[in-house]
XYZ file of C-alpha atoms in Angstrom:
371
model
C 228.955 161.933 14.208
C 226.552 159.333 15.522
C 224.546 160.519 18.506
C 222.381 158.146 20.451
C 220.450 158.841 23.599
C 220.128 156.177 26.262
C 216.821 154.332 26.221
C 214.054 156.794 27.089
C 212.187 156.303 30.341
C 208.430 156.814 30.768
C 207.462 160.407 31.474
C 207.110 160.872 35.227
C 205.459 164.279 35.418
C 205.497 167.384 33.262
C 207.446 170.224 34.892
C 208.105 173.729 33.599
C 210.821 174.960 35.960
C 213.693 173.606 38.047
C 214.824 174.509 41.569
C 218.360 173.497 42.480
C 220.268 173.176 45.714
C 223.841 174.500 45.773
C 226.112 172.827 48.339
C 226.600 169.143 47.578
C 224.364 169.247 44.506
C 226.098 171.737 42.215
C 229.267 172.399 44.219
C 231.638 169.994 45.962
C 231.356 171.909 49.236
C 231.909 168.763 51.300
C 235.435 168.569 49.916
C 236.203 172.098 51.133
C 234.691 171.337 54.552
C 236.955 168.299 54.838
C 240.017 170.355 53.848
C 239.247 173.080 56.407
C 238.549 170.563 59.171
C 241.807 168.771 58.429
C 243.778 172.007 58.856
C 241.821 173.281 61.858
C 241.889 170.044 63.837
C 245.580 169.685 63.068
C 246.212 172.831 65.113
C 244.926 170.937 68.129
C 246.819 167.758 67.375
C 243.676 166.022 66.120
C 243.169 164.192 62.828
C 240.128 164.478 60.561
C 239.589 161.178 58.808
C 236.168 161.745 57.283
C 234.318 159.182 59.370
C 231.834 161.836 60.509
C 230.944 162.701 56.902
C 227.215 162.174 57.556
C 227.277 165.176 59.866
C 228.336 167.389 56.966
C 225.560 166.533 54.528
C 222.632 168.947 54.390
C 224.307 171.602 56.553
C 225.987 174.897 55.771
C 229.788 174.653 56.006
C 229.883 176.393 59.395
C 227.087 174.198 60.761
C 228.861 171.097 59.485
C 232.176 172.125 61.002
C 230.565 172.899 64.354
C 228.739 169.547 64.427
C 231.911 167.592 63.711
C 234.269 169.526 65.973
C 231.987 168.915 68.974
C 233.104 165.265 68.899
C 236.767 166.198 69.293
C 236.477 167.897 72.714
C 238.651 170.860 71.786
C 239.704 173.412 74.373
C 237.733 176.243 72.784
C 234.237 177.679 73.018
C 231.726 177.562 70.169
C 232.123 181.302 69.569
C 235.897 180.936 69.435
C 235.527 178.047 67.014
C 233.288 180.032 64.689
C 235.487 183.127 64.811
C 238.517 181.039 63.848
C 236.970 178.783 61.240
C 234.714 181.282 59.396
C 237.642 183.126 57.729
C 239.118 179.790 56.708
C 235.960 179.003 54.745
C 235.782 182.480 53.210
C 239.280 181.995 51.826
C 238.274 178.682 50.254
C 235.127 179.657 48.315
C 237.231 180.332 45.223
C 238.481 176.732 45.318
C 235.116 174.943 45.349
C 234.777 172.889 42.194
C 231.555 172.254 40.336
C 230.398 168.654 40.681
C 230.402 166.544 37.500
C 227.346 167.367 35.402
C 226.610 170.700 37.113
C 227.862 173.009 34.351
C 226.318 170.747 31.748
C 222.906 170.861 33.433
C 222.890 174.634 33.961
C 223.961 175.334 30.377
C 221.407 172.877 29.021
C 218.434 174.264 30.930
C 219.494 177.854 30.353
C 219.961 177.216 26.648
C 216.420 175.856 26.428
C 215.072 178.805 28.458
C 213.873 176.600 31.299
C 213.375 178.862 34.363
C 215.750 177.975 37.213
C 215.927 178.994 40.852
C 218.698 178.403 43.381
C 217.623 177.638 46.965
C 220.187 177.019 49.685
C 220.404 177.030 53.466
C 223.628 179.045 53.192
C 223.477 182.813 53.766
C 222.743 184.795 50.611
C 226.108 186.554 50.737
C 227.959 183.225 50.782
C 225.847 181.930 47.892
C 226.672 184.978 45.783
C 230.371 184.609 46.562
C 230.489 180.896 45.738
C 228.709 181.128 42.399
C 230.690 184.221 41.353
C 233.623 181.899 40.620
C 231.571 179.911 38.100
C 231.025 181.723 34.843
C 227.423 182.201 33.794
C 225.845 180.692 36.888
C 224.414 183.808 38.511
C 222.852 184.994 35.251
C 221.215 181.592 34.720
C 219.011 181.747 37.820
C 215.808 183.753 37.816
C 215.651 183.603 41.616
C 218.296 182.992 44.294
C 217.170 182.379 47.889
C 219.425 182.026 50.926
C 218.691 180.520 54.317
C 218.915 183.944 55.956
C 216.143 185.320 53.730
C 213.375 183.055 54.998
C 211.817 182.523 58.389
C 212.604 178.793 58.425
C 215.271 176.949 56.474
C 215.181 173.383 55.226
C 213.355 171.089 55.871
C 210.643 173.732 56.121
C 208.800 173.928 52.768
C 209.399 177.677 52.724
C 212.403 176.745 50.575
C 211.186 174.313 47.892
C 213.483 172.053 45.909
C 213.483 169.834 42.891
C 217.098 168.609 42.678
C 218.708 168.010 46.074
C 221.486 166.061 47.762
C 220.375 166.184 51.404
C 217.532 164.591 53.345
C 216.315 167.968 54.707
C 216.159 169.292 51.156
C 214.218 166.289 49.901
C 211.811 166.644 52.831
C 211.329 170.327 52.034
C 210.535 169.614 48.410
C 207.968 166.972 49.220
C 206.373 169.123 51.945
C 205.915 171.824 49.315
C 204.160 169.355 47.024
C 206.930 169.384 44.451
C 208.529 166.597 42.459
C 211.957 165.837 43.888
C 215.051 164.266 42.340
C 217.596 163.228 44.966
C 221.329 163.065 44.246
C 222.499 161.625 47.595
C 225.688 162.949 49.132
C 225.728 160.026 51.557
C 227.314 157.044 49.772
C 225.574 153.658 49.694
C 222.422 155.006 51.346
C 219.787 155.456 48.583
C 217.156 153.767 50.765
C 217.161 156.828 53.026
C 215.716 158.939 50.200
C 212.385 157.166 49.815
C 210.509 160.479 49.863
C 212.115 161.488 46.574
C 210.328 160.776 43.295
C 213.615 159.638 41.783
C 217.065 158.888 43.189
C 220.038 159.183 40.832
C 223.716 158.541 41.401
C 224.927 161.901 40.085
C 223.889 164.768 37.835
C 225.465 162.827 34.969
C 222.513 160.437 35.232
C 219.754 163.050 35.133
C 217.321 162.562 32.237
C 215.374 165.834 31.848
C 212.990 164.261 29.314
C 211.534 162.110 32.093
C 210.109 165.333 33.498
C 208.907 166.814 30.234
C 212.020 168.962 29.786
C 214.261 169.085 26.688
C 216.607 166.064 26.580
C 220.382 166.298 26.556
C 221.827 165.830 23.085
C 225.427 165.123 24.058
C 225.343 161.333 24.485
C 227.348 159.603 21.741
C 226.903 155.867 21.143
C 225.756 155.280 24.729
C 228.606 157.319 26.206
C 228.809 160.806 27.667
C 231.971 162.762 26.746
C 233.698 164.317 29.749
C 236.359 166.918 30.302
C 239.384 164.580 30.447
C 241.018 163.949 33.813
C 244.057 161.959 34.872
C 245.017 159.558 37.614
C 247.968 157.237 37.999
C 250.255 155.224 40.217
C 251.724 151.745 40.640
C 249.462 148.751 40.018
C 248.465 147.129 43.322
C 246.798 143.862 44.231
C 243.031 144.186 44.626
C 240.502 141.829 46.147
C 241.606 138.846 44.064
C 238.191 138.500 42.460
C 238.848 140.103 39.056
C 240.450 137.095 37.389
C 239.350 134.385 39.820
C 235.662 135.255 40.279
C 234.757 137.381 37.291
C 237.294 136.241 34.734
C 238.108 139.919 34.216
C 241.681 140.900 35.179
C 241.632 144.446 36.564
C 244.741 146.532 37.205
C 243.875 148.198 40.492
C 245.257 151.537 41.629
C 245.785 152.509 45.241
C 243.377 155.232 46.426
C 245.926 156.567 48.888
C 246.451 160.269 48.252
C 243.464 160.488 45.920
C 240.744 161.218 48.472
C 239.970 164.671 47.088
C 239.979 163.476 43.485
C 237.643 160.582 44.261
C 235.246 162.916 46.065
C 234.988 165.016 42.900
C 233.981 162.119 40.667
C 230.827 160.093 41.293
C 230.855 156.333 41.364
C 230.165 154.718 38.031
C 231.678 153.161 34.923
C 234.069 155.273 32.870
C 236.391 154.684 29.934
C 239.535 156.095 28.393
C 243.147 155.210 27.740
C 245.749 153.502 29.922
C 249.501 153.891 29.660
C 251.884 151.301 31.115
C 255.427 152.586 31.474
C 256.986 149.472 29.933
C 254.256 148.202 27.600
C 252.465 150.999 25.748
C 248.983 152.525 25.600
C 245.742 150.518 25.662
C 241.988 151.019 25.660
C 240.497 150.951 29.135
C 237.129 150.726 30.887
C 237.001 151.247 34.654
C 234.735 151.366 37.658
C 234.917 153.851 40.493
C 232.894 153.158 43.589
C 231.872 150.539 46.121
C 230.812 147.741 43.742
C 227.375 147.067 45.302
C 227.392 143.381 44.375
C 230.495 142.808 46.530
C 229.642 145.648 48.943
C 233.084 147.221 49.184
C 233.727 149.221 52.340
C 235.951 151.718 50.508
C 235.645 153.570 47.229
C 237.963 151.848 44.776
C 239.435 152.423 41.316
C 239.370 149.267 39.172
C 240.539 149.702 35.551
C 240.288 146.888 33.024
C 242.895 147.231 30.303
C 241.338 145.854 27.128
C 244.294 143.751 26.023
C 245.431 140.188 26.652
C 248.639 140.283 28.704
C 250.873 137.255 29.171
C 251.880 138.158 32.723
C 250.955 140.279 35.723
C 252.486 143.728 36.097
C 252.091 144.566 39.781
C 254.192 147.571 40.765
C 254.424 148.902 37.236
C 253.466 152.551 36.750
C 249.952 152.882 35.297
C 248.567 156.172 34.036
C 244.964 156.743 33.025
C 243.168 159.459 31.129
C 239.404 159.277 31.592
C 237.468 160.740 28.667
C 233.889 159.521 29.023
C 231.129 158.076 31.192
C 228.974 155.023 30.507
C 226.621 154.430 33.442
C 226.195 154.580 37.219
C 227.301 151.595 39.260
C 224.473 149.228 40.077
C 223.729 146.090 42.023
C 222.913 142.827 40.254
C 220.749 139.856 41.100
C 223.413 137.354 40.092
C 227.117 137.099 39.394
C 226.366 136.140 35.799
C 224.314 139.275 35.173
C 227.170 141.369 36.596
C 229.690 139.675 34.300
C 227.435 140.199 31.277
C 227.071 143.875 32.090
C 230.820 144.340 32.465
C 231.393 142.764 29.055
C 228.749 145.061 27.595
C 230.615 148.008 29.129
C 233.742 146.741 27.400
C 231.982 146.652 24.030
C 230.630 150.182 24.500
C 234.067 151.506 25.493
C 235.924 149.791 22.664
C 233.568 151.179 20.024
C 233.542 154.663 21.497
C 237.338 154.866 21.712
C 237.549 154.320 17.953
C 235.722 157.623 17.409
C 238.002 160.618 16.647
C 236.477 162.482 19.602
C 238.047 159.944 21.967
C 240.841 158.293 19.963
C 242.870 161.529 19.889
C 243.608 161.173 23.602
C 245.645 158.031 22.964
C 248.564 160.369 22.273
C 248.203 162.368 25.478
C 251.747 162.954 26.843
C 250.611 162.039 30.361
C 250.177 158.404 29.307
C 253.729 158.054 28.114
C 255.584 159.973 30.807
C 257.114 158.140 33.749
C 257.722 159.072 37.348
């Protein structure tokens, strides 16, 4: 099998150990917070729509919930709120999913005997409970530090970080004189993380070799294999720019009902197979995100089926299986450079999908079933 790493970047600084944050960096805690808030606010006839998401980032789940609920003017005291909502979180720890790239990173560093520490603002007991549901995590960390074990939590440098999602965590790392890689939880706001030495879109984009650590060896022909995941629904009309502006006809899917799924997967360019209920199965490359060049206000799913169709198929059932990752989404200086990059993504996807590792998913039953 041909394995090819992405173009190596200049070495930034030699490091010998890694300190990781937990909530929002390794675990999709924000998704659980949103689920709990939705249920809790519903009891009071209120609706959580996620607009206060910035108040969640960088806080423990209870802190985040308290900060958000204050805006809803509920007829309960803070102590009553905490007594009601704390058990709801405790019952959800088993459902927190690892963010894409988290298991890969931990296994990689552990396999190369790179010392790792886990530093979080959450209480130590909650940390232990959360990671107990993820096989091999606890044993991989030489040190685990909770917010209740130090005099001051983040952004005090008493907890030092290397890989972080929140602004307080980045501030703590820099105050401690450490090199910091930021993986922002706040979408479309990388400029807020100027203190970080590097800002990446997700853990999928981390290049350990830039820091003097052993490189990942799992990239294949400029693609990163992923645990396959599915999404589907009727084809809807998008922004009207695919064919008209870009000359690239995308078959857009509605994001309605897929909020949780979209929160689990970082923005970027992916590839896989697409099944149309009346036409067959085709190669596919797709973007998930806000498309910085056009500055979308919502996170969208825009698949490009790599086949020349004679007619539109709006309303037809489209099912996707995503099997690999190509790159993070990026902004471009010109429309032409964007178009060129999209066509390069197509070439990468087409070649990768001919490999047995990916071609086998063409026969996935999900692609051929109908609703």
